[in-house]
Coordinates of C-alpha atoms in Angstrom, one line a residue:
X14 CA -17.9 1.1 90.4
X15 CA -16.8 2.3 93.5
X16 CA -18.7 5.5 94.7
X17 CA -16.0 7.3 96.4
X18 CA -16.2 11.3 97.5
X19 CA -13.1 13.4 97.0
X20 CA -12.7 17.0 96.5
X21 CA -11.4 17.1 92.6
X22 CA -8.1 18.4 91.7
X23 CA -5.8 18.7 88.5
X24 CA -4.7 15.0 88.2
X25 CA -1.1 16.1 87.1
X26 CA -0.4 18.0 90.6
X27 CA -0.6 14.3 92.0
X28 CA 3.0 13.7 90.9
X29 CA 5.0 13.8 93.3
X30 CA 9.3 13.0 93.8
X31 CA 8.4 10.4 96.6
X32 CA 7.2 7.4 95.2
X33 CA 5.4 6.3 98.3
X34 CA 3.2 9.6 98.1
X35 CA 2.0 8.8 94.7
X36 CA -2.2 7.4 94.9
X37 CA -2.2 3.6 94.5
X38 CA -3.9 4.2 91.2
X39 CA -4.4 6.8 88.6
X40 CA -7.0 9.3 89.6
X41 CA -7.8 9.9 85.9
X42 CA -9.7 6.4 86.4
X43 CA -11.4 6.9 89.6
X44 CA -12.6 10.5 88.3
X45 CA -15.9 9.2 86.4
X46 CA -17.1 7.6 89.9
X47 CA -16.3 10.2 92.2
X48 CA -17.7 13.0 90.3
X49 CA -20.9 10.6 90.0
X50 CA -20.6 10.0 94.1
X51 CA -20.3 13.8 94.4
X52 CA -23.3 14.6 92.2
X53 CA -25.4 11.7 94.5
X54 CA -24.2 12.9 98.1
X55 CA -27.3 13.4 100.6
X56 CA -26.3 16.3 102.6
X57 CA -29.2 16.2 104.4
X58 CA -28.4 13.1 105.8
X59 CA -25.9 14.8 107.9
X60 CA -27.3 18.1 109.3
X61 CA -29.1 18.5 112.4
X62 CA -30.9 22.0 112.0
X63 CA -29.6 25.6 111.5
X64 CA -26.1 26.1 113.4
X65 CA -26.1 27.1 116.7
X66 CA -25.5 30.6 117.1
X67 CA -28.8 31.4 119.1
X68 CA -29.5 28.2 121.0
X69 CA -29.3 28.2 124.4
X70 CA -27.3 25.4 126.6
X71 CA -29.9 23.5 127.4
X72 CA -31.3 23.1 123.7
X73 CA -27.5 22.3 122.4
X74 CA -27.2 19.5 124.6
X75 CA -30.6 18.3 123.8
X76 CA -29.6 18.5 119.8
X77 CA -26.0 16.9 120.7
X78 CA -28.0 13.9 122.3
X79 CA -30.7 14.0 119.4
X80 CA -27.9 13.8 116.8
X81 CA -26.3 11.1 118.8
X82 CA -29.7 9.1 119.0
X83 CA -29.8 9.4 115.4
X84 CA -26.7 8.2 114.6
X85 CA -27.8 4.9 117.0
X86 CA -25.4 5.7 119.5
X87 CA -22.3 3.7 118.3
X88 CA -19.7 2.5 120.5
X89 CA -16.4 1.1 118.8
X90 CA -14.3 3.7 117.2
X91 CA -11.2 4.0 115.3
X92 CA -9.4 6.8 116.4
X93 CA -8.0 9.5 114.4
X94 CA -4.3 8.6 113.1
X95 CA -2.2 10.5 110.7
X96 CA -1.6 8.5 107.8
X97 CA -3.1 5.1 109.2
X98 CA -7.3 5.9 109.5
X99 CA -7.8 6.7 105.9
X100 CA -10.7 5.3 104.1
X101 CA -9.8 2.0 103.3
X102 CA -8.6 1.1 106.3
X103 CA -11.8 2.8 108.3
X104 CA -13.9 0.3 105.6
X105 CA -11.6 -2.6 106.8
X106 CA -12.6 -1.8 110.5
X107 CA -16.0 -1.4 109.7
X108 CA -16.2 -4.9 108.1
X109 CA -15.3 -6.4 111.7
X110 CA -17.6 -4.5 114.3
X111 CA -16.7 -0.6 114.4
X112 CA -19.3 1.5 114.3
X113 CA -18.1 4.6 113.5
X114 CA -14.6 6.6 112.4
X115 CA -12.5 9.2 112.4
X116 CA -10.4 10.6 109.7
X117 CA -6.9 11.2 110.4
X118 CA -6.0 15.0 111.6
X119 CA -5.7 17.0 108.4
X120 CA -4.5 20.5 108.5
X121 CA -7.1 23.1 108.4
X122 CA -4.7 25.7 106.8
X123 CA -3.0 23.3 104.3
X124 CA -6.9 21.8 103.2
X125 CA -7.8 25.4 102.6
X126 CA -5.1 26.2 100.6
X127 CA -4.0 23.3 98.7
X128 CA -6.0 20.9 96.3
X129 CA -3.7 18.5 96.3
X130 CA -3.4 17.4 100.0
X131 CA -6.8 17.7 100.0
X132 CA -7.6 15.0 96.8
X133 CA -5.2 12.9 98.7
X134 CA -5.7 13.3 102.3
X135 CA -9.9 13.5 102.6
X136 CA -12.0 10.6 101.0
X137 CA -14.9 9.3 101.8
X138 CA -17.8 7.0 100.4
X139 CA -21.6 6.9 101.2
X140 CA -20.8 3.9 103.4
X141 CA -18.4 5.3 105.7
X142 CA -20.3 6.5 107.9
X143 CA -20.7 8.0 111.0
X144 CA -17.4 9.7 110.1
X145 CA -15.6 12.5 112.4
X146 CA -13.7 14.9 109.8
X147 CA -10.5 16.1 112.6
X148 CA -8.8 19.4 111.9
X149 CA -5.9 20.5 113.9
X150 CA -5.8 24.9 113.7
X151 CA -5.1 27.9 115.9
X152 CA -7.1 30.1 113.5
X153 CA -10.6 30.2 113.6
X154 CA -11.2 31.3 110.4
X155 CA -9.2 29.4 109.2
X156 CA -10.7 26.1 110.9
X157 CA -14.3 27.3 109.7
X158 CA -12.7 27.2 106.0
X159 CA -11.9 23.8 105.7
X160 CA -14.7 22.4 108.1
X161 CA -17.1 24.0 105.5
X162 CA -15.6 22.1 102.7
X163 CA -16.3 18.7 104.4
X164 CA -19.3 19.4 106.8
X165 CA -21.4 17.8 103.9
X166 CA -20.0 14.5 104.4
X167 CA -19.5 14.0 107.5
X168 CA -21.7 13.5 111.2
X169 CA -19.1 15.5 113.6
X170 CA -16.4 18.0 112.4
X171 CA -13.9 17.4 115.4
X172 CA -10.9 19.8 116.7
X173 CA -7.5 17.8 117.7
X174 CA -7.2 19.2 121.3
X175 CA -4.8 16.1 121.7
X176 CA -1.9 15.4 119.8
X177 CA 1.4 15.6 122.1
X178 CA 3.9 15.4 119.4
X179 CA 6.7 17.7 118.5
X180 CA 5.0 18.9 115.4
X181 CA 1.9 19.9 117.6
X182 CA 4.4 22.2 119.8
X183 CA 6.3 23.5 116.0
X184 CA 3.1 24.4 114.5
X185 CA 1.0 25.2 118.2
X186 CA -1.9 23.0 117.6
X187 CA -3.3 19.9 119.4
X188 CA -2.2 19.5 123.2
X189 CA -0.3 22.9 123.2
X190 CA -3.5 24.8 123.2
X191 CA -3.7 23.8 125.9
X192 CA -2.0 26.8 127.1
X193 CA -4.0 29.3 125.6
X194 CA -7.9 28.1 126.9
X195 CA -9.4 31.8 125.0
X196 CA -8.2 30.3 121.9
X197 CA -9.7 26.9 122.7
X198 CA -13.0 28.2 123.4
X199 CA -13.5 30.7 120.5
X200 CA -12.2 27.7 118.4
X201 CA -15.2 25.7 119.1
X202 CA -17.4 28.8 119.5
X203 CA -16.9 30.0 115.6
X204 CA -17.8 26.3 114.2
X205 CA -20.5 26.0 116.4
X206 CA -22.3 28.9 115.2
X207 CA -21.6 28.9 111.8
X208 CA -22.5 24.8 110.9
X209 CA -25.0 22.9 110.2
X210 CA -23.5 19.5 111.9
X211 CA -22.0 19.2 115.2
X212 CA -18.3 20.0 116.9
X213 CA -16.8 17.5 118.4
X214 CA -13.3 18.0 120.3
X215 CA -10.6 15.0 121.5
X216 CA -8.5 16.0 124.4
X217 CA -5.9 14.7 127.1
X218 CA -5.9 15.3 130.7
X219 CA -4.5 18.4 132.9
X220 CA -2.1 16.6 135.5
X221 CA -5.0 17.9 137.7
X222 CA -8.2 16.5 137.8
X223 CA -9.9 19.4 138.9
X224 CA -8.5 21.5 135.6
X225 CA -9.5 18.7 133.0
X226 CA -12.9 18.7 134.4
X227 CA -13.0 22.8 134.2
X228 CA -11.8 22.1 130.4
X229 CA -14.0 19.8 129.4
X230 CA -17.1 22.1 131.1
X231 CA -15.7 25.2 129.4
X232 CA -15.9 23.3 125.6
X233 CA -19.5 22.0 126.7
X234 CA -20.0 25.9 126.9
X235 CA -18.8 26.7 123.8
X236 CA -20.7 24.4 122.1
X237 CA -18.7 21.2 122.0
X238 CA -21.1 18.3 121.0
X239 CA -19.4 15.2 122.0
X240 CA -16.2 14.9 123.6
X241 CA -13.5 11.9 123.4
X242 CA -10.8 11.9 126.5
X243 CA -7.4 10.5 126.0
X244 CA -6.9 9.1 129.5
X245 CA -3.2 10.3 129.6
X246 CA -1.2 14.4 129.8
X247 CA 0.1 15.9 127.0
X248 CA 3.5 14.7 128.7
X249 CA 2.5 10.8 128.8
X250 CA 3.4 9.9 125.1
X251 CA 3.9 5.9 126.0
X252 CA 0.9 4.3 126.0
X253 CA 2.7 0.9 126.3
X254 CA 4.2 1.8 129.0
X255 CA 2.2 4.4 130.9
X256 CA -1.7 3.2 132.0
X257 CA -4.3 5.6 131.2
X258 CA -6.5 7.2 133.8
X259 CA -9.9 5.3 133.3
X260 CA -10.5 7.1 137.0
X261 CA -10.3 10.9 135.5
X262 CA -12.4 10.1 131.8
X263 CA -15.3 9.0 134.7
X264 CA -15.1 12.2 136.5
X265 CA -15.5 14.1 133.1
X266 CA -18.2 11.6 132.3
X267 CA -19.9 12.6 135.8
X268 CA -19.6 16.1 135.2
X269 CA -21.1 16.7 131.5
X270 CA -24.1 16.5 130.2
X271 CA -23.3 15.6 126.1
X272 CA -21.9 12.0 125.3
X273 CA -18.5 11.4 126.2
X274 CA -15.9 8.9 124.6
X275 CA -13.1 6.7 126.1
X276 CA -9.8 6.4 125.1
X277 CA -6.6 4.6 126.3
X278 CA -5.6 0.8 127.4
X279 CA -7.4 -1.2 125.2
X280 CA -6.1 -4.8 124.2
X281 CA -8.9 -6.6 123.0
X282 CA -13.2 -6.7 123.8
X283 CA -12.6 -7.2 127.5
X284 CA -10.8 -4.3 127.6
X285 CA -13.9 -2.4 125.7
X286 CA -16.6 -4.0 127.9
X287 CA -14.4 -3.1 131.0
X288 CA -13.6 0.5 130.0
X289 CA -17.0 1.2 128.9
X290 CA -18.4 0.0 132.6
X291 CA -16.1 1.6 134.7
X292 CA -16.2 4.9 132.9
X293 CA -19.8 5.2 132.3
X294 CA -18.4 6.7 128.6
X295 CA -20.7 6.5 125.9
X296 CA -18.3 4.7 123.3
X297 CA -14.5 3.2 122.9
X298 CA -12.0 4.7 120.6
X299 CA -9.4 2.8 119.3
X300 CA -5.7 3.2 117.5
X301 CA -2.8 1.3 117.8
X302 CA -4.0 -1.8 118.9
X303 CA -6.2 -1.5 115.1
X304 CA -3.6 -1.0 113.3
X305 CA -2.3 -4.7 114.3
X306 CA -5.5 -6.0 114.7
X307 CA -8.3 -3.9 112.6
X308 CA -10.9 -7.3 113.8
X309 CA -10.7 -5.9 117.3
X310 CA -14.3 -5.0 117.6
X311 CA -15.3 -8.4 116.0
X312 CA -14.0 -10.0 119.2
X313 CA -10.0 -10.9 117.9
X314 CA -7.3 -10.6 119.4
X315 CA -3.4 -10.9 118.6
X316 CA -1.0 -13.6 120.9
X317 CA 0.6 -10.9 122.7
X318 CA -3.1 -10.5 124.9
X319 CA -3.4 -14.6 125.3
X320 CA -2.2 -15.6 128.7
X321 CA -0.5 -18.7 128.5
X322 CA -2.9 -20.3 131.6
X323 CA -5.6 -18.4 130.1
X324 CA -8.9 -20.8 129.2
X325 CA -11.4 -19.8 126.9
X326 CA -9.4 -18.8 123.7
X327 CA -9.5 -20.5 120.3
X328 CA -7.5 -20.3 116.9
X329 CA -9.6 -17.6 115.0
X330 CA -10.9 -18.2 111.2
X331 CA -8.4 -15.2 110.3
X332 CA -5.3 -14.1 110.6
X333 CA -3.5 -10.7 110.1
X334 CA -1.9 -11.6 106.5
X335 CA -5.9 -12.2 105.6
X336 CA -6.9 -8.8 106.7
X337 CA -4.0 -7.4 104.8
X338 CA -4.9 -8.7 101.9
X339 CA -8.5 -7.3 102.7
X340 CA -7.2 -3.9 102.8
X341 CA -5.5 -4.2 99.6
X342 CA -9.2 -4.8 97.7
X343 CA -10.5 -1.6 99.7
X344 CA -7.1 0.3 98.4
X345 CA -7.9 -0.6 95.2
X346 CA -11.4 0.5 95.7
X347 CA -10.6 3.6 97.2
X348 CA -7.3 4.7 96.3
X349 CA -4.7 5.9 99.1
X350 CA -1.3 7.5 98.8
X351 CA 1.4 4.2 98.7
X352 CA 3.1 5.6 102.3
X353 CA -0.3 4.8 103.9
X354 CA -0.3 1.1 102.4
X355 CA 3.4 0.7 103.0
X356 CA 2.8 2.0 106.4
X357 CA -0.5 -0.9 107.3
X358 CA 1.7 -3.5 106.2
X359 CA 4.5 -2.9 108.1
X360 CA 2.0 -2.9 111.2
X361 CA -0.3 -5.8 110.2
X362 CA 2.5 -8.3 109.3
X363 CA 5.2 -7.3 112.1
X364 CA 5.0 -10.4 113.8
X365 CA 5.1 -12.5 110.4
X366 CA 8.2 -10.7 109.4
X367 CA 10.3 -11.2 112.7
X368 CA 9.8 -15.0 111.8
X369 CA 10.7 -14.0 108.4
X370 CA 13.1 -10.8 108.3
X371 CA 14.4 -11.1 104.9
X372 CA 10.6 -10.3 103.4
X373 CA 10.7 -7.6 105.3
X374 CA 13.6 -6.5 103.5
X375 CA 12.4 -7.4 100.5
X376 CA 9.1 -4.7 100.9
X377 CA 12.1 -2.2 102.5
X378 CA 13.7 -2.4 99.4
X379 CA 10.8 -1.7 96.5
X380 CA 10.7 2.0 96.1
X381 CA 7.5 1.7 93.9
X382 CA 5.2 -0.4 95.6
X383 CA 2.4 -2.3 93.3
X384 CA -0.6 -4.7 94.4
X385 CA 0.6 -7.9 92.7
X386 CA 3.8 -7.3 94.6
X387 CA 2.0 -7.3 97.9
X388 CA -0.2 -9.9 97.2
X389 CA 2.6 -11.6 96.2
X390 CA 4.2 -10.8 99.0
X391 CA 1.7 -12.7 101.6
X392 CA 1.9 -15.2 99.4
X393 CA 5.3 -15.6 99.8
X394 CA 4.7 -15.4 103.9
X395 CA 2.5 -18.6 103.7
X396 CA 4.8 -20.7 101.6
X397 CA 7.3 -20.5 104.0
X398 CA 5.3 -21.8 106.5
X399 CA 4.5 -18.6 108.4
X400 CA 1.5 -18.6 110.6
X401 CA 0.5 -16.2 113.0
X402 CA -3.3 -16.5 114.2
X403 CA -6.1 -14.5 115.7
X404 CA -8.0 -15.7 118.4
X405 CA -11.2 -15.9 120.3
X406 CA -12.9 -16.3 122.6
X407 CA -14.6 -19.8 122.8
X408 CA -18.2 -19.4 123.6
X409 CA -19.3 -22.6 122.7
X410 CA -17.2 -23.5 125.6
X411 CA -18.6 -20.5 128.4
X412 CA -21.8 -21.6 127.4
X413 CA -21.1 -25.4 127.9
X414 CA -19.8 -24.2 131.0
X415 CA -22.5 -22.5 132.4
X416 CA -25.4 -24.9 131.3
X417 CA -22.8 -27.2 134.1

């Protein structure tokens, strides 16, 4: 049975008006397993000594390495989405070469308070790991309430520093701290002296260089563990359209002395190995380019990043519709609100429905999703012919080359 961790709740509060924010399954059936999961959780797996309150800066960046050491250093990530990196789809990434995860951003005042949200917003399993537990807040108590209630299960309780969006400015979290650097620090400063596992923080730039790097120093000071910079401002939302400053994550790499992650511009492995080398960074998180292509770190990658003189590339043994159908099995494993399965296939099978718009209508029009309609759904995708493959690179043929 599947051994899946969730923080119990009355299943009757599950019911919801929205049929899309119904679980993919009855909790009542999933309730034996998860209390067993709950009862065989190891939390020492995840704590790295007595929290932090009297160490000096030299011995907290020697435990944030340690910790990192332990963890074997991973490099590929899937980056913290809301509604898109919950458990099954962090499993699905796993399967094809990340190494570690983040949860989407839940609330820190909303997970305190309601049981509902989080039943339905924080799962985990004993194989998902290393797993960052985000929180968005402008409360520290508040913040050190609901990373207590996950600390057991996870490697790194992180603080959304990041998020640009207009609900970030309504509800002054993420990138509109910004503003407010006291806040910031004693943010970081309560959960670092009060757990037992380490903080980590995601950020964006300052437009100046100089500030970002004063930023990033000032949350090394206050106990941040590990830091992931979004190469982009709070202002640069596009990342289609805007490039992200590999330049400025390798001056912040220069100038601290815990790990340090990458994030922005990445297509496909090159893109990894590339960003990776020219940052210095000690791992790659990714996000939208998963969510249409969760084999990234497996070495896939979609048409869109095949030049059309490009040599080297071969038709891969899977294809999006395959991964969605793998996704499925881990939602029925692990079960997931409907909107978040609604929202994957949408992603994954974009390109198959513009070949095929009237499927797409089809799923538009199903207010109650179930599994043997989506099933039935790719199904339906292949009979008609649709095909829309991965690729690869060849290296039978770089290695024929290079014996030449």
């Amino acid at each position: 049975m599947a051994q899946t961790r969730t923080i119990h709740s009355d299943p009757t509060q599950n019911e919801t008006s929205h049929e899309d924010d119904l679980l993919c399954s009855n909790p009542q059936q999933n309730q034996e397993e998860q209390s067993s999961s709950s009862s065989e959780v190891d939390v020492t797996t995840s704590l790295i000594g007595s929290p932090g309150k009297y160490l000096s800066g030299e011995s907290r960046v020697e435990r944030a390495w340690a910790h990192w050491n332990k963890l074997g250093r991973p490099k590929f990530m899937v980056a913290p989405m809301v509604d898109n990196s919950e458990l099954p789809f962090r499993m699905l990434c796993r399967k094809y070469g990340a190494t570690a995860a983040y949860t989407p951003m839940l609330h820190s005042r909303i997970f305190t308070e309601n049981e509902k949200y989080r039943n339905q917003e924080f799962t985990t399993c004993k194989e998902d790991r290393p797993l960052f537990v985000q929180f968005c807040a402008n409360d520290p108590d508040i913040l050190l309430e609901a990373a207590r209630r996950v600390e057991p299960y996870c490697d790194y309780v992180d603080i959304n520093l990041g998020c640009p969006q207009r609900i970030a400015r309504r509800g002054y979290y993420g990138a509109f701290l910004m503003d407010n650097l006291p806040l910031v620090k004693s943010l970081v400063e309560k959960l670092a002296s009060n757990l037992h596992v380490p903080v980590s923080c995601k950020i964006r730039l300052f437009p100046k260089l100089e500030d970002t790097i004063r930023y990033a120093k000032m949350l090394e000071d206050a106990g941040c563990s590990l830091l992931a910079v979004h190469g982009r401002t709070r202002d640069e939302k596009d990342g289609k359209k805007i490039r992200a400053n590999w330049d400025a994550i390798k001056a912040v790499k220069n100038e601290l002395r815990i790990p340090v992650l990458a994030n922005g511009n990445i297509r496909h492995m090159d893109d990894v190995q590339s960003l990776l080398e020219e940052t210095g960074a000690d791992g790659v998180l990714s996000a939208e380019t998963l969510l249409e292509n969760p084999a990234l770190f497996a070495g896939y990658r979609t048409a869109d990043w095949v030049a059309d003189n490009e040599e080297g590339n071969v038709v891969g043994k899977l294809d999006q519709a395959e991964l969605l159908v793998e996704y499925l099995k881990f939602c029925e494993k692990y079960p997931v609100p409907w909107r978040m399965i609604r929202s994957h296939v949408h992603k994954l099978l974009g390109d198959w429905f513009r070949i095929q718009p009237h499927v797409r209508e089809e799923l538009n029009a199903q207010s109650r999703l179930t599994f043997e309609f989506l099933y039935n759904l790719v199904n339906q995708l292949r009979e008609l012919g649709v095909k829309v493959p991965l690729y690869q690179k060849d290296t039978s043929a770089a290695q024929n080359s290079a014996e030449a």
